[in-house]
Every structure is written in structure tokens, then in C-alpha cells.
XYZ file of C-alpha atoms in Angstrom:
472
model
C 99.204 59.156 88.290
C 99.262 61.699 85.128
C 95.965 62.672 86.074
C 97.306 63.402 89.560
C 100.428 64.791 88.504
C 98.313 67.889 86.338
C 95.874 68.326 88.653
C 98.482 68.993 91.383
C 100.770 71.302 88.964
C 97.744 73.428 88.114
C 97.299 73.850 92.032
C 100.659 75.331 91.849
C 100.078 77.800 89.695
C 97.126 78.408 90.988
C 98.635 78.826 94.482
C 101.661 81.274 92.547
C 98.982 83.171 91.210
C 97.065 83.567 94.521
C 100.036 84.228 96.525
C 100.458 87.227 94.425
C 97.162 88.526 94.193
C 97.355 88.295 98.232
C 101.444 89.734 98.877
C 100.793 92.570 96.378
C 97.510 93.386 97.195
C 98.282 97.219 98.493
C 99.601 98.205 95.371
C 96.551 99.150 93.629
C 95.549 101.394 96.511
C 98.476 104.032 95.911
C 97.517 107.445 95.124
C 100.466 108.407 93.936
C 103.418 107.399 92.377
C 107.112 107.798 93.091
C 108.847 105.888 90.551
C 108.748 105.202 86.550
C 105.226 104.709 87.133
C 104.570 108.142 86.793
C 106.334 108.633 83.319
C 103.592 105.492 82.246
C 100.778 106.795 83.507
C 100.985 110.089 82.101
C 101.290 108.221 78.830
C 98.048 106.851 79.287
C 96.484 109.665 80.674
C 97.606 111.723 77.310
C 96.030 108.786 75.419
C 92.999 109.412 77.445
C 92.720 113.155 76.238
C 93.910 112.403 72.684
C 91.134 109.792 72.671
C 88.986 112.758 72.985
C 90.214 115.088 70.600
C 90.664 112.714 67.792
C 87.281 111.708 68.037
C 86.351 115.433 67.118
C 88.574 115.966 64.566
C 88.153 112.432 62.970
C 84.375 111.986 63.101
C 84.161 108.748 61.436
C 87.842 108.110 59.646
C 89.157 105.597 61.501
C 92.531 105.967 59.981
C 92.426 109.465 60.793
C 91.553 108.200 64.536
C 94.371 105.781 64.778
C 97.216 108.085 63.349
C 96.927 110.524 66.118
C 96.653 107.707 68.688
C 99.682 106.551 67.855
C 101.618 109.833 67.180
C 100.513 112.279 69.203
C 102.579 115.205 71.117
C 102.980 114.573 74.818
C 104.024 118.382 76.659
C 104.283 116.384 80.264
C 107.917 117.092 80.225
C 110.479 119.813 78.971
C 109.519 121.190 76.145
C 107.292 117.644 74.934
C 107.783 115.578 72.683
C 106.192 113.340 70.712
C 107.221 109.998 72.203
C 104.263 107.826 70.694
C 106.280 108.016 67.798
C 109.530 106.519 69.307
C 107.428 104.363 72.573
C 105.488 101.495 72.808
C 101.895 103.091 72.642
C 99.297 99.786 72.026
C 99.534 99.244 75.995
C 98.106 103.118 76.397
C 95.466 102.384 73.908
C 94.328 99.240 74.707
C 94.334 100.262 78.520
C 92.230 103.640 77.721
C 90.277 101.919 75.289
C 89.075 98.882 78.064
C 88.643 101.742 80.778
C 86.019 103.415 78.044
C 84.350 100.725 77.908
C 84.187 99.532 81.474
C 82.493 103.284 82.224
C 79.797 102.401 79.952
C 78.522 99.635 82.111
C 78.699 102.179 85.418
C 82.036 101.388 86.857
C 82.732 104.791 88.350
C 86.749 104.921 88.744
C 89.132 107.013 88.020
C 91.709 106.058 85.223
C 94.853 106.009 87.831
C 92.922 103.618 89.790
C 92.377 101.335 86.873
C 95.629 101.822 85.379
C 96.735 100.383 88.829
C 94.530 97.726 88.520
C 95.544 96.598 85.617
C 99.678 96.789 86.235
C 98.625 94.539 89.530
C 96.908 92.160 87.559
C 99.587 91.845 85.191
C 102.213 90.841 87.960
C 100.236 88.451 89.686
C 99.484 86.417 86.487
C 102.847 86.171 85.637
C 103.697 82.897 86.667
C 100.291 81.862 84.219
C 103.118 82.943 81.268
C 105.376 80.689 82.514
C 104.241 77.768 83.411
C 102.131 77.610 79.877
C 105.807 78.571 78.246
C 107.230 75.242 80.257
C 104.218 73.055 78.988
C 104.989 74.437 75.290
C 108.082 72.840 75.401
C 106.886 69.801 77.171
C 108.193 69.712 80.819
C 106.195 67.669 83.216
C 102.979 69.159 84.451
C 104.999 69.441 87.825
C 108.032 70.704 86.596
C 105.578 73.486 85.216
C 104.251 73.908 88.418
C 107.877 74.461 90.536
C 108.062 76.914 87.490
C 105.413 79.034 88.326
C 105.858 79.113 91.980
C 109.414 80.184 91.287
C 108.258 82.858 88.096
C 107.907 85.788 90.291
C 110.943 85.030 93.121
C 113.761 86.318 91.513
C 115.796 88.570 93.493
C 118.023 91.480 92.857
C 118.621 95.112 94.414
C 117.003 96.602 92.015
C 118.630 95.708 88.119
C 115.680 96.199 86.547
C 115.224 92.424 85.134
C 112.110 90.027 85.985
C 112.081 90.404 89.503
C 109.017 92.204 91.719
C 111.298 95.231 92.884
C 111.161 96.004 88.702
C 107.324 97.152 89.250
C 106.473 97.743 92.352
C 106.098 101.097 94.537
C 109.586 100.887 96.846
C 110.572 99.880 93.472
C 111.390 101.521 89.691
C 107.762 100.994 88.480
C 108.717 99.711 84.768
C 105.207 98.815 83.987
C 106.064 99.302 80.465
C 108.376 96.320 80.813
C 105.673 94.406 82.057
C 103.483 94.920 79.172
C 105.928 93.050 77.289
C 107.020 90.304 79.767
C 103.810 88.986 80.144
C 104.162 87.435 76.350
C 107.760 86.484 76.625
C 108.488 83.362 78.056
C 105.785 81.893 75.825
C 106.840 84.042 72.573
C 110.041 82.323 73.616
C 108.904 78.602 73.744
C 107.102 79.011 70.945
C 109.746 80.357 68.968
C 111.847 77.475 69.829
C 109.292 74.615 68.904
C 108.780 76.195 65.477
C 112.822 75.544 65.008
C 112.535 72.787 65.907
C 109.053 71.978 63.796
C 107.309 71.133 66.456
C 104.763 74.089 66.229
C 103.669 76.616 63.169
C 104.616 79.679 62.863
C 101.788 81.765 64.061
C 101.825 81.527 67.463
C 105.908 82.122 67.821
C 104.617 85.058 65.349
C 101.807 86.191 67.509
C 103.824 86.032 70.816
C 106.986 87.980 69.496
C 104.500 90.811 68.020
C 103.003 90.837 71.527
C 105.983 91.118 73.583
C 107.415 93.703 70.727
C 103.911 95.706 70.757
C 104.509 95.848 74.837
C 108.557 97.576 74.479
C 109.758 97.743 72.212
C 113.313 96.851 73.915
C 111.948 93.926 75.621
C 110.467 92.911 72.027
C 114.524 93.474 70.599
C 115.588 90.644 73.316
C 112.720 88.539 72.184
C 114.213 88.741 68.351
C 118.018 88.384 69.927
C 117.103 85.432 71.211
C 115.854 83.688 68.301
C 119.344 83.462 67.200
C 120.865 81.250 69.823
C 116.981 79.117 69.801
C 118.262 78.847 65.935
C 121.332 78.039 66.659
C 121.304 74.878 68.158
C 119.863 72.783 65.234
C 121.890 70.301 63.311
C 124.877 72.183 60.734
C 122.834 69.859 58.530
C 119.837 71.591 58.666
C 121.393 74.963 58.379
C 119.728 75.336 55.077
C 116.437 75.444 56.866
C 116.881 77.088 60.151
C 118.379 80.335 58.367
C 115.187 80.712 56.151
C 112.964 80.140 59.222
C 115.030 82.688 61.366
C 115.108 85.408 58.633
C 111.180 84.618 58.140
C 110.137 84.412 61.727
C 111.287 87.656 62.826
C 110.984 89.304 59.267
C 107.209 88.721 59.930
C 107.375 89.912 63.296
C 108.807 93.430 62.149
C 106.867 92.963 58.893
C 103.476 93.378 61.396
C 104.924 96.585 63.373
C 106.322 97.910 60.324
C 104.341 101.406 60.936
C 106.311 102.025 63.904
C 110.013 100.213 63.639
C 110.743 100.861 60.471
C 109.828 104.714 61.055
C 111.993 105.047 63.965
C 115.357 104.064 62.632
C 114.543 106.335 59.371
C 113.892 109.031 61.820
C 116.194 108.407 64.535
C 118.420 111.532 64.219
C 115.669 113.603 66.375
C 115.557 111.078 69.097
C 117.744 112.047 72.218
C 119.527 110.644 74.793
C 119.132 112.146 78.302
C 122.123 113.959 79.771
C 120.601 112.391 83.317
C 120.870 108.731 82.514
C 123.844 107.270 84.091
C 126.658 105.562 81.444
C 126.546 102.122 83.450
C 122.620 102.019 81.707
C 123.784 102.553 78.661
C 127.623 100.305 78.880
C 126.127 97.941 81.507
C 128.611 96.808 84.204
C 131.382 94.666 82.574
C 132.695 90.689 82.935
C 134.223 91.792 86.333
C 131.064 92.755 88.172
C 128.469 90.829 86.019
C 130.516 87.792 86.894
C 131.240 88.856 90.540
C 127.427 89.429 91.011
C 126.141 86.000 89.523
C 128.849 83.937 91.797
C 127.669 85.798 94.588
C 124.272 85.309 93.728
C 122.908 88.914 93.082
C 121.229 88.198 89.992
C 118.616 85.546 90.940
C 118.910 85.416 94.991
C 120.121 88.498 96.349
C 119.073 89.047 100.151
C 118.941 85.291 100.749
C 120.726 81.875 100.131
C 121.685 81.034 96.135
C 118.711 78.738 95.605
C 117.763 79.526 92.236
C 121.040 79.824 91.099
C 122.288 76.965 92.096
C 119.645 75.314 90.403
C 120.492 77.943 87.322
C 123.938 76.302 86.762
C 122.650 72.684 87.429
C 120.541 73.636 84.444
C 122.743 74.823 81.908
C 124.724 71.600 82.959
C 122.125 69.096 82.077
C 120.672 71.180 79.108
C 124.109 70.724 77.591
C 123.837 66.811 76.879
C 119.726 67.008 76.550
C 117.102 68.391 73.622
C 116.913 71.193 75.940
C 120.675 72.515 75.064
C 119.160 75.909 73.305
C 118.258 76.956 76.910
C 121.741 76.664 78.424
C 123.103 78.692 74.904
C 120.454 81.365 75.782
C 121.910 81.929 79.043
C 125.455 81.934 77.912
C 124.874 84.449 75.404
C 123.159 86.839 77.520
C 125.357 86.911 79.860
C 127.894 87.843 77.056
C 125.803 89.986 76.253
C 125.126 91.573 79.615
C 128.420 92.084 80.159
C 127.860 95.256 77.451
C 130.000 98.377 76.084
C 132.275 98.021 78.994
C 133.960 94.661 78.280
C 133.016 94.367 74.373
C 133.857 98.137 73.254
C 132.603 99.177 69.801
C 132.349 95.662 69.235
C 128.865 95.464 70.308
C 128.171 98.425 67.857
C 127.966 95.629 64.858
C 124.498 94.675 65.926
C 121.916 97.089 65.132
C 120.288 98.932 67.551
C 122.952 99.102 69.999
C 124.249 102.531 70.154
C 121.580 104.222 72.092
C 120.110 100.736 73.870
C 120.212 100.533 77.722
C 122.403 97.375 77.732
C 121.910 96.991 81.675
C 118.278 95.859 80.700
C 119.917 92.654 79.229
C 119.893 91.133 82.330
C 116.340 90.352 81.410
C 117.398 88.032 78.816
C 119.550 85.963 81.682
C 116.542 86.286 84.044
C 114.153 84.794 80.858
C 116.509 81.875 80.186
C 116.781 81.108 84.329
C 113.279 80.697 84.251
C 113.057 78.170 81.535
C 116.639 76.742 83.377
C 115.211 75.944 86.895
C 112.541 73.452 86.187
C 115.067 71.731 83.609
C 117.381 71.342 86.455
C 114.154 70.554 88.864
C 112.704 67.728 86.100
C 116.711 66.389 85.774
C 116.883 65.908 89.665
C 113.756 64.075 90.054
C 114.441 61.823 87.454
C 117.105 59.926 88.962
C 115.097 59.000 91.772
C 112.856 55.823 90.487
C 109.624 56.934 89.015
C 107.777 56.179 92.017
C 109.070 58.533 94.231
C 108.532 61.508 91.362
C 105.376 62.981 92.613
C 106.903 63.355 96.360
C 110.361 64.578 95.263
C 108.095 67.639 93.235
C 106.134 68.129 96.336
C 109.312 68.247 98.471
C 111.325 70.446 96.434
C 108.168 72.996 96.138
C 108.354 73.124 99.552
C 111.304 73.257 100.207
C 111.795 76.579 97.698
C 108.845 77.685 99.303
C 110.836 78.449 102.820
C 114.271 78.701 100.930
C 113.134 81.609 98.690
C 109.709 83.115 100.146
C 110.784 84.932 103.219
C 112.954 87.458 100.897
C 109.890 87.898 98.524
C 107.562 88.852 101.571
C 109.941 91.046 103.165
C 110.220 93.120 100.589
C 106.487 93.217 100.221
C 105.574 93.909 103.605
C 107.979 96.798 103.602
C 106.179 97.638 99.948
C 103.342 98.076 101.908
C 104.525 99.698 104.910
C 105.701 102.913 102.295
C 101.985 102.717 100.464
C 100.020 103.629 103.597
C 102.942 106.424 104.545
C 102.649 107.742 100.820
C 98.840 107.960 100.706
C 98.474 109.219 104.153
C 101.360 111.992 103.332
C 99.108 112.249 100.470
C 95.819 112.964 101.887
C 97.382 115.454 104.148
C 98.455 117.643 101.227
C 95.734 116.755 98.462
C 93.362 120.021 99.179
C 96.303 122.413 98.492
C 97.254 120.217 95.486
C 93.739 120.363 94.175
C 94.430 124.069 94.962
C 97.153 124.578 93.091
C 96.295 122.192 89.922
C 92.573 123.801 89.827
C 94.757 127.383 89.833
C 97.352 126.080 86.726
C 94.617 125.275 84.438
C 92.636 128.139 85.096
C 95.749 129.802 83.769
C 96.608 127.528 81.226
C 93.198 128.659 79.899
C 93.921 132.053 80.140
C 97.732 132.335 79.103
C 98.978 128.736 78.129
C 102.670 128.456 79.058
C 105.138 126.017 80.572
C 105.557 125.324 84.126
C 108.819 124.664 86.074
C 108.822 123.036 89.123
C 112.662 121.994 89.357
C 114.017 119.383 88.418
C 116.528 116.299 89.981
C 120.023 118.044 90.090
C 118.664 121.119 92.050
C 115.788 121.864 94.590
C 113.387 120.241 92.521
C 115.309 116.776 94.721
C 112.934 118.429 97.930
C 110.116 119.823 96.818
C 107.642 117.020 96.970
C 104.168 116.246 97.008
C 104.080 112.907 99.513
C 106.965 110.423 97.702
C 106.758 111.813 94.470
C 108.872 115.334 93.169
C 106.623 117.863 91.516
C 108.089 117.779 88.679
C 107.255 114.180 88.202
């Protein structure tokens, strides 16, 4: 029956996996961009040419190499700015670096395409993350498996947690964030067997540099969350779950040191954009936060509260079980989430906070939901006699699968719906962009100088190529 039992949870993930690869499918076709996607790519695409020009003025100092790599000036936008600095930049390099190396074995592609490739990859594997983060910690094989089916079904309209509108093209594109989520859940469940010494330290070590190495404020809710993981240990074995807090993520930092410890010595010249709303930066308050999980917003919006129904039935048995960390992680995220608006300067006392986006702590509730569900979906099947387990699994993964589904392919089939407009708008226009690019850099040759093509609060808003301003 074991056998059985692993053989049909890997065919769930497999089919999560599959079911992604399929349902997004489209979105490594776009040609162009309309959301956050193209703030990323011209990251990478500035790696690209830095990649180049280090190489000249480096020869063969490798240190030399590195250092503009990972502080270099970007002039995309405004007046540029050298955001490697202050941004996650291994993603960039590691992307630019594999694309090198693919074009030496004759893949002919251009680096948007791959850089497309590469973000769809990244959010169909997903549920891999998670269901290997729910074996860490020793759920059932099947319990795994309801896991990954469920990894990439959260809903929301558009809070810019877990869910698929986070990266896709009708959505905000934060492929950065998905560097970084792709290592959580694991750095995560790692981080919580080594409290518990259940695991060593270098893989919740390896995990947490990963996920910090992808954002770095993804990689600051990773760290956060070690406290409440810590947290939960006996009062009599405070004496060694401080030490192992303070050394796990004073390794961590120790191994990004180049780059954190940099930016909050040189944090003065880092600004905050007049054109990000306050409700980013405060987040939304009890009121709302509270209104919005109740309702069902924050893990089902657009359909019945499956998932967080099954949310709450999880923090209720993780209270009483060896699983309690999970239901504290939830609890103090959403204390979290409720930000600046409900805590004041309060929430000032932890480093960090006075410039952070606080409405990006609702990945933190999303991350503990996803460990939550298959502890509430292993605590319902055990009360049925042992027997029945294997056919309560299989009936509750399909019943989630037309609970919870039909919202997920919606969305996706009008995802696609706007990719085909886009790139047909696109082709359309692309000979008198080509124009009108080939005609800039002829001039930037010439007479270098900056170009303004509007911008957001004036007609910049309508003068578009396709989906995507000019400017952008």
C-alpha cells in the first residue's frame, strides 16, 4: 500500500506540473510585455551588455568581471541608476550566463524569448517546491500530492502573493518574485526540521540563501519566519533554539554579505518612488485584511472558499499536533499583513521596515496556507479507518480539482486570449518600431542623450506600442 500510496502522489505532481506546462503554455510566445515584466527583462538585457563590456575591460580578472556584474549602472529609466547595487542581480546573471552558453551549442533565440522560457518554466515547476517542502517535514506521500495540485491555485485579484495572476501577462509580471519562491517553501521546511534537529544546517542554509539571492524581500520573509518556526520549541530548550536562530540566519546574511550589508550602509541614496501608492507601502489594515480572508479573497477569490476553509481547519489541528509552528506562521503574518495602517510606528522596531512594501506580506500567509492545506487534508483522512485512506486522497483531489480548477483556467484562457491580441497589435506596428529604435541608436551614436517618451500621469498613459507604454 506505501508503495502505492508514492507512486500515486508522484502522479500528482506530476499531473500539477503538466497541467501547468499545458494552461500556461502561451506565455512564452509574447512579444512584448505589459507589466513588471518589462522592468525584469531590461535587467537582464543590461546584464547581457555588461557581460560584454566587462569581458573587455577585465580580460582575465575574474574579480574585476564579477564586480561590474553585480554593480553596474542601468540608464533604462530617468536619469539610471545603479540598481544592481540595491536588486537582486544573481537571477540576471545566471539567466544571461545559461543563455551564453546555450548559443554555443546553436540554439539561435533571442534573449526575450529565453528569458520567457525560463519565467514559464519556473511557474509550472512550482508545485515540484512544494510537494518536496511537504515530504521534508514528513506528510504522507499523498498529502504531498493534494499539495502540489493545490501549489499553484491560489486565488486573488491581483495582491501580488503566490498566486498565477502574480506572473503572468493579464497579470503584474513579478518574475523577480518568482526567482525567489521557487526555494521557499523548502528553505522553509528545512528551516523548521533543523529547529527541531531533525535536519543539519546546510540545507535550511542553502535554501534561505537561495530564496534571499532570488529578492531580496521575499528572502526578508524567509528570515521573518524563522522566528515563529523557532518559536514553538519547548521554554526548556530556549537555550538552544536562540543560538540556532541567531546562527541560521547569521549564516544566511553571513553568505550575501557583499550585497546586504552594503545596502543598509548605503541606504541614504536609495529612493522611494513618488508613484507607488501608500496602501504598498502601509498595506491595508485589520479591517480589510480581515474582511478579505472571511470573504475568501486571499486564497479563493472568484470561486467558492475551498482552500480556505481547509486553511482554518489547518491552523485548528496544527494547534494540538507537532505541526503547531505552521498555524503560528499564519497567525503572525497575518499580524503582520495587517501593516503601518493598524500597527503605526510600531512596526518601525523591526529593521527593514520603513521603506518595505508591507502589502507583499501576504506572501508569507499564502506560504504558510500551503504548508496548512495538506495538514488539514492528512487530519481529515485520518479519522476515516486506514483502509479507506487511499480513496478519501483520491476523492478529495478530485473533488478540489472541480471545486478550484475552473477559476484557474478562466483566468488562463482569458491570459491567452490578450497574448494573441498583444502580439498581433504587435506585428502590426513592429516595422515602424524597428524604424524608430534603428533611428535612436543611430543617434545615440552620434549625440548620446536621454529620451522622453512620457510617462504614467500624462500622455505617456496612451501612447503605446501594442499593450505596453513607450516608456516602459
Amino acid at each position: 500500500m506505501k508503495h502505492l500510496e508514492k507512486i500515486i502522489g508522484i502522479g500528482m505532481l506530476l499531473f500539477a506540473v503538466g497541467f501547468n506546462l499545458w494552461l500556461y503554455r502561451l506565455e512564452p510566445t509574447s512579444l512584448i510585455d505589459p507589466n513588471d515584466n518589462a522592468f525584469q527583462f531590461a535587467l537582464v538585457d543590461r546584464t547581457n551588455q555588461i557581460w560584454d563590456f566587462a569581458s573587455k575591460k577585465c580580460s582575465t580578472n575574474i574579480f574585476c568581471f564579477t564586480s561590474y556584474l553585480v554593480d553596474h549602472w542601468v540608464p533604462n529609466w530617468a536619469q539610471g541608476y545603479n540598481l544592481p547595487f540595491y536588486y537582486s542581480h544573481i537571477p540576471q546573471i545566471l539567466i544571461v550566463f545559461s543563455f551564453r552558453v546555450l548559443q554555443l551549442f546553436t540554439f539561435h533565440f533571442s534573449l526575450f524569448t529565453y528569458y520567457h522560457w525560463v519565467i514559464f518554466f519556473l511557474m509550472s515547476l512550482f508545485p515540484l517546491s512544494v510537494f518536496l517542502a511537504l515530504r521534508v517535514i514528513k506528510l504522507p506521500w499523498l498529502a504531498a500530492g493534494i499539495g502540489a495540485i493545490l501549489a499553484s491555485q491560489i486565488s486573488t485579484d491581483g495582491l501580488y502573493g503566490l498566486d498565477p495572476p502574480s506572473f503572468l501577462f493579464r497579470g503584474w509580471g513579478l518574475s523577480s518574485q518568482l526567482f525567489a519562491m521557487i526555494w521557499l517553501p523548502l528553505a522553509i521546511a528545512y528551516a523548521w526540521n533543523y529547529f527541531k534537529g531533525k535536519s543539519p544546517l546546510f540545507p535550511a542554509v542553502f535554501f534561505l540563501t537561495a530564496t534571499t539571492m532570488g529578492h531580496l524581500g521575499i528572502g526578508f520573509i524567509a528570515m521573518l519566519s524563522l522566528i515563529p518556526l523557532a518559536l514553538t520549541r519547548p521554554l526548556n530548550k530556549l537555550k538552544e533554539t536562540v543560538p540556532k536562530l541567531i546562527f541560521l540566519g547569521g549564516t544566511t546574511i553571513f553568505f550575501l554579505s557583499y550585497w546586504i550589508i552594503p545596502i543598509f550602509l548605503t541606504n541614504d541614496y536609495h529612493n522611494v518612488s513618488f508613484w507607488d501608492p501608500v496602501w504598498k507601502f502601509d498595506s491595508y489594515g485589520w479591517r480589510l485584511t480581515m474582511d478579505r480572508l472571511l470573504n475568501g479573497e486571499l486564497f479563493d477569490w472568484g470561486r467558492f472558499p475551498t482552500l480556505t476553509m481547509l486553511v482554518f481547519v489547518g491552523i485548528f489541528v496544527s494547534i494540538a499536533s507537532d505541526y503547531f509552528a505552521f498555524a503560528l506562521l499564519f497567525i503572525f503574518w497575518l499580524l503582520l499583513y495587517f501593516g503601518r495602517t493598524t500597527w503605526g510606528g510600531l512596526i518601525d522596531f523591526i529593521p527593514g521596515m520603513s521603506e518595505f512594501h508591507m502589502s507583499r506580506f501576504i506572501v508569507g500567509l499564502h506560504l504558510a496556507g500551503l504548508f496548512l492545506v495538506p495538514i488539514a487534508v492528512s487530519w481529515v483522512v485520518s479519522l476515516l479507518p486506514k483502509r479507506f485512506s487511499l480513496f478519501a486522497y483520491l476523492f478529495i483531489g478530485i473533488f478540489v480539482y472541480f471545486a478550484i480548477y475552473p477559476q484557474t483556467i478562466r483566468y488562463a484562457q482569458h491570459n491567452d486570449v490578450l497574448i494573441n491580441q498583444a502580439n498581433e497589435m504587435y506585428k502590426t506596428v513592429q516595422p515602424d518600431l524597428d524604424t524608430l529604435f534603428t533611428t535612436l541608436k543611430q543617434l545615440q551614436k552620434e549625440k548620446p542623450g536621454r529620451i522622453y517618451a512620457g510617462r504614467g500621469g500624462n500622455w505617456g498613459k496612451d501612447f503605446k506600442v501594442a499593450e505596453t507604454n513607450y516608456f516602459m
